[in-house]
Amino acid sequence: MKCRKVQIDSRQIALRRKEFDILALLAEHPGWVYTKEQIYQSIWCEEVPVDVDNAVTCQMKQLRKKLGENPKGTPYIENVWGVGYKFSHGMNERSGIG
């Protein structure tokens, strides 16, 4: 995770700092569901408080758009309705986060 790069099928994905931090958090434990509050506290931990729901939702929207779908045809980051978000197990040897 030190180089802060994301690659899918040899295609480099340009992410902003918050987007990368969110992806790294979710990818640490694929399949775990994180609430917006948990994501916010982990990523915005020392910054001035803002609208949690809007901050996380906006970042997730952009991140999911940039990542697209995994080889299975599902999003890399899934919305778990009424709970939060999780990183799907769709990453494989052709893609990586580092």
PDB file of C-alpha atoms in Angstrom:
ATOM      1  CA  MET A   1       0.000   0.000   0.000  1.00  0.00           C
ATOM      2  CA  LYS A   2       3.019   2.273   0.230  1.00  0.00           C
ATOM      3  CA  CYS A   3       3.081   3.235  -3.447  1.00  0.00           C
ATOM      4  CA  ARG A   4      -0.631   4.101  -3.433  1.00  0.00           C
ATOM      5  CA  LYS A   5      -1.324   2.670  -6.890  1.00  0.00           C
ATOM      6  CA  VAL A   6      -4.311   0.752  -8.208  1.00  0.00           C
ATOM      7  CA  GLN A   7      -4.139  -1.370 -11.319  1.00  0.00           C
ATOM      8  CA  ILE A   8      -6.858  -3.378 -13.043  1.00  0.00           C
ATOM      9  CA  ASP A   9      -5.999  -5.532 -16.071  1.00  0.00           C
ATOM     10  CA  SER A  10      -2.701  -3.628 -16.497  1.00  0.00           C
ATOM     11  CA  ARG A  11      -4.665  -0.345 -16.541  1.00  0.00           C
ATOM     12  CA  GLN A  12      -3.523   2.192 -13.956  1.00  0.00           C
ATOM     13  CA  ILE A  13      -6.458   3.786 -12.094  1.00  0.00           C
ATOM     14  CA  ALA A  14      -5.899   7.374 -10.964  1.00  0.00           C
ATOM     15  CA  LEU A  15      -7.460   7.923  -7.547  1.00  0.00           C
ATOM     16  CA  ARG A  16      -7.609  10.967  -5.323  1.00  0.00           C
ATOM     17  CA  ARG A  17      -6.264  10.615  -1.782  1.00  0.00           C
ATOM     18  CA  LYS A  18      -9.626   9.964  -0.090  1.00  0.00           C
ATOM     19  CA  GLU A  19     -10.692   7.532  -2.797  1.00  0.00           C
ATOM     20  CA  PHE A  20      -7.511   5.514  -2.357  1.00  0.00           C
ATOM     21  CA  ASP A  21      -7.809   5.574   1.431  1.00  0.00           C
ATOM     22  CA  ILE A  22     -11.389   4.280   1.271  1.00  0.00           C
ATOM     23  CA  LEU A  23     -10.437   1.529  -1.181  1.00  0.00           C
ATOM     24  CA  ALA A  24      -7.485   0.482   0.983  1.00  0.00           C
ATOM     25  CA  LEU A  25      -9.729   0.342   4.063  1.00  0.00           C
ATOM     26  CA  LEU A  26     -12.354  -1.822   2.357  1.00  0.00           C
ATOM     27  CA  ALA A  27      -9.805  -4.049   0.608  1.00  0.00           C
ATOM     28  CA  GLU A  28      -8.100  -4.861   3.910  1.00  0.00           C
ATOM     29  CA  HIS A  29     -11.062  -7.099   4.776  1.00  0.00           C
ATOM     30  CA  PRO A  30     -12.933  -8.174   1.615  1.00  0.00           C
ATOM     31  CA  GLY A  31     -16.513  -9.056   2.368  1.00  0.00           C
ATOM     32  CA  TRP A  32     -16.723  -7.036   5.588  1.00  0.00           C
ATOM     33  CA  VAL A  33     -19.460  -4.436   5.563  1.00  0.00           C
ATOM     34  CA  TYR A  34     -18.462  -0.971   6.761  1.00  0.00           C
ATOM     35  CA  THR A  35     -21.046   1.630   7.704  1.00  0.00           C
ATOM     36  CA  LYS A  36     -20.681   5.171   6.397  1.00  0.00           C
ATOM     37  CA  GLU A  37     -19.859   6.258   9.937  1.00  0.00           C
ATOM     38  CA  GLN A  38     -17.038   3.703  10.225  1.00  0.00           C
ATOM     39  CA  ILE A  39     -15.602   4.773   6.873  1.00  0.00           C
ATOM     40  CA  TYR A  40     -15.864   8.429   7.817  1.00  0.00           C
ATOM     41  CA  GLN A  41     -14.168   7.945  11.186  1.00  0.00           C
ATOM     42  CA  SER A  42     -11.327   5.974   9.602  1.00  0.00           C
ATOM     43  CA  ILE A  43     -10.676   8.321   6.679  1.00  0.00           C
ATOM     44  CA  TRP A  44     -11.632  11.784   7.940  1.00  0.00           C
ATOM     45  CA  CYS A  45     -10.508  11.050  11.516  1.00  0.00           C
ATOM     46  CA  GLU A  46      -8.649  14.291  12.234  1.00  0.00           C
ATOM     47  CA  GLU A  47     -10.402  16.701   9.914  1.00  0.00           C
ATOM     48  CA  VAL A  48     -13.132  19.193  10.673  1.00  0.00           C
ATOM     49  CA  PRO A  49     -16.465  17.338  10.801  1.00  0.00           C
ATOM     50  CA  VAL A  50     -18.673  17.591   7.735  1.00  0.00           C
ATOM     51  CA  ASP A  51     -21.858  15.899   6.607  1.00  0.00           C
ATOM     52  CA  VAL A  52     -20.869  12.239   7.058  1.00  0.00           C
ATOM     53  CA  ASP A  53     -23.489  10.823   4.709  1.00  0.00           C
ATOM     54  CA  ASN A  54     -22.715  13.229   1.879  1.00  0.00           C
ATOM     55  CA  ALA A  55     -18.918  13.012   2.271  1.00  0.00           C
ATOM     56  CA  VAL A  56     -18.827   9.219   2.085  1.00  0.00           C
ATOM     57  CA  THR A  57     -21.529   8.935  -0.592  1.00  0.00           C
ATOM     58  CA  CYS A  58     -19.776  11.379  -2.937  1.00  0.00           C
ATOM     59  CA  GLN A  59     -16.404   9.666  -2.567  1.00  0.00           C
ATOM     60  CA  MET A  60     -17.961   6.218  -3.064  1.00  0.00           C
ATOM     61  CA  LYS A  61     -19.782   7.329  -6.199  1.00  0.00           C
ATOM     62  CA  GLN A  62     -16.559   8.547  -7.794  1.00  0.00           C
ATOM     63  CA  LEU A  63     -14.539   5.544  -6.632  1.00  0.00           C
ATOM     64  CA  ARG A  64     -17.059   3.009  -7.922  1.00  0.00           C
ATOM     65  CA  LYS A  65     -17.237   4.841 -11.251  1.00  0.00           C
ATOM     66  CA  LYS A  66     -13.443   4.740 -11.649  1.00  0.00           C
ATOM     67  CA  LEU A  67     -13.119   1.067 -10.687  1.00  0.00           C
ATOM     68  CA  GLY A  68     -16.022  -0.202 -12.767  1.00  0.00           C
ATOM     69  CA  GLU A  69     -16.949  -3.873 -12.534  1.00  0.00           C
ATOM     70  CA  ASN A  70     -14.856  -6.912 -11.734  1.00  0.00           C
ATOM     71  CA  PRO A  71     -14.487  -9.866 -14.165  1.00  0.00           C
ATOM     72  CA  LYS A  72     -17.658 -11.390 -12.679  1.00  0.00           C
ATOM     73  CA  GLY A  73     -19.643  -8.361 -13.887  1.00  0.00           C
ATOM     74  CA  THR A  74     -20.345  -6.993 -10.415  1.00  0.00           C
ATOM     75  CA  PRO A  75     -18.964  -3.819  -8.816  1.00  0.00           C
ATOM     76  CA  TYR A  76     -15.704  -4.056  -6.875  1.00  0.00           C
ATOM     77  CA  ILE A  77     -17.403  -2.075  -4.129  1.00  0.00           C
ATOM     78  CA  GLU A  78     -20.918  -3.174  -3.351  1.00  0.00           C
ATOM     79  CA  ASN A  79     -23.600  -1.185  -1.582  1.00  0.00           C
ATOM     80  CA  VAL A  80     -25.206  -3.214   1.199  1.00  0.00           C
ATOM     81  CA  TRP A  81     -28.612  -1.564   1.362  1.00  0.00           C
ATOM     82  CA  GLY A  82     -29.320   0.107   4.677  1.00  0.00           C
ATOM     83  CA  VAL A  83     -25.940  -0.864   6.145  1.00  0.00           C
ATOM     84  CA  GLY A  84     -22.963   0.427   4.164  1.00  0.00           C
ATOM     85  CA  TYR A  85     -20.347  -0.786   1.696  1.00  0.00           C
ATOM     86  CA  LYS A  86     -18.139  -3.810   1.180  1.00  0.00           C
ATOM     87  CA  PHE A  87     -15.290  -4.745  -1.111  1.00  0.00           C
ATOM     88  CA  SER A  88     -16.201  -7.735  -3.252  1.00  0.00           C
ATOM     89  CA  HIS A  89     -13.919 -10.698  -3.758  1.00  0.00           C
ATOM     90  CA  GLY A  90     -13.579  -9.858  -7.460  1.00  0.00           C
ATOM     91  CA  MET A  91      -9.938  -8.763  -7.277  1.00  0.00           C
ATOM     92  CA  ASN A  92      -7.556 -11.323  -8.688  1.00  0.00           C
ATOM     93  CA  GLU A  93      -4.033 -11.634 -10.048  1.00  0.00           C
ATOM     94  CA  ARG A  94      -4.860  -9.242 -12.909  1.00  0.00           C
ATOM     95  CA  SER A  95      -5.632  -6.409 -10.553  1.00  0.00           C
ATOM     96  CA  GLY A  96      -4.057  -5.036  -7.446  1.00  0.00           C
ATOM     97  CA  ILE A  97      -3.855  -2.322  -4.858  1.00  0.00           C
ATOM     98  CA  GLY A  98      -0.550  -1.189  -3.515  1.00  0.00           C
TER      99      GLY A  98
END
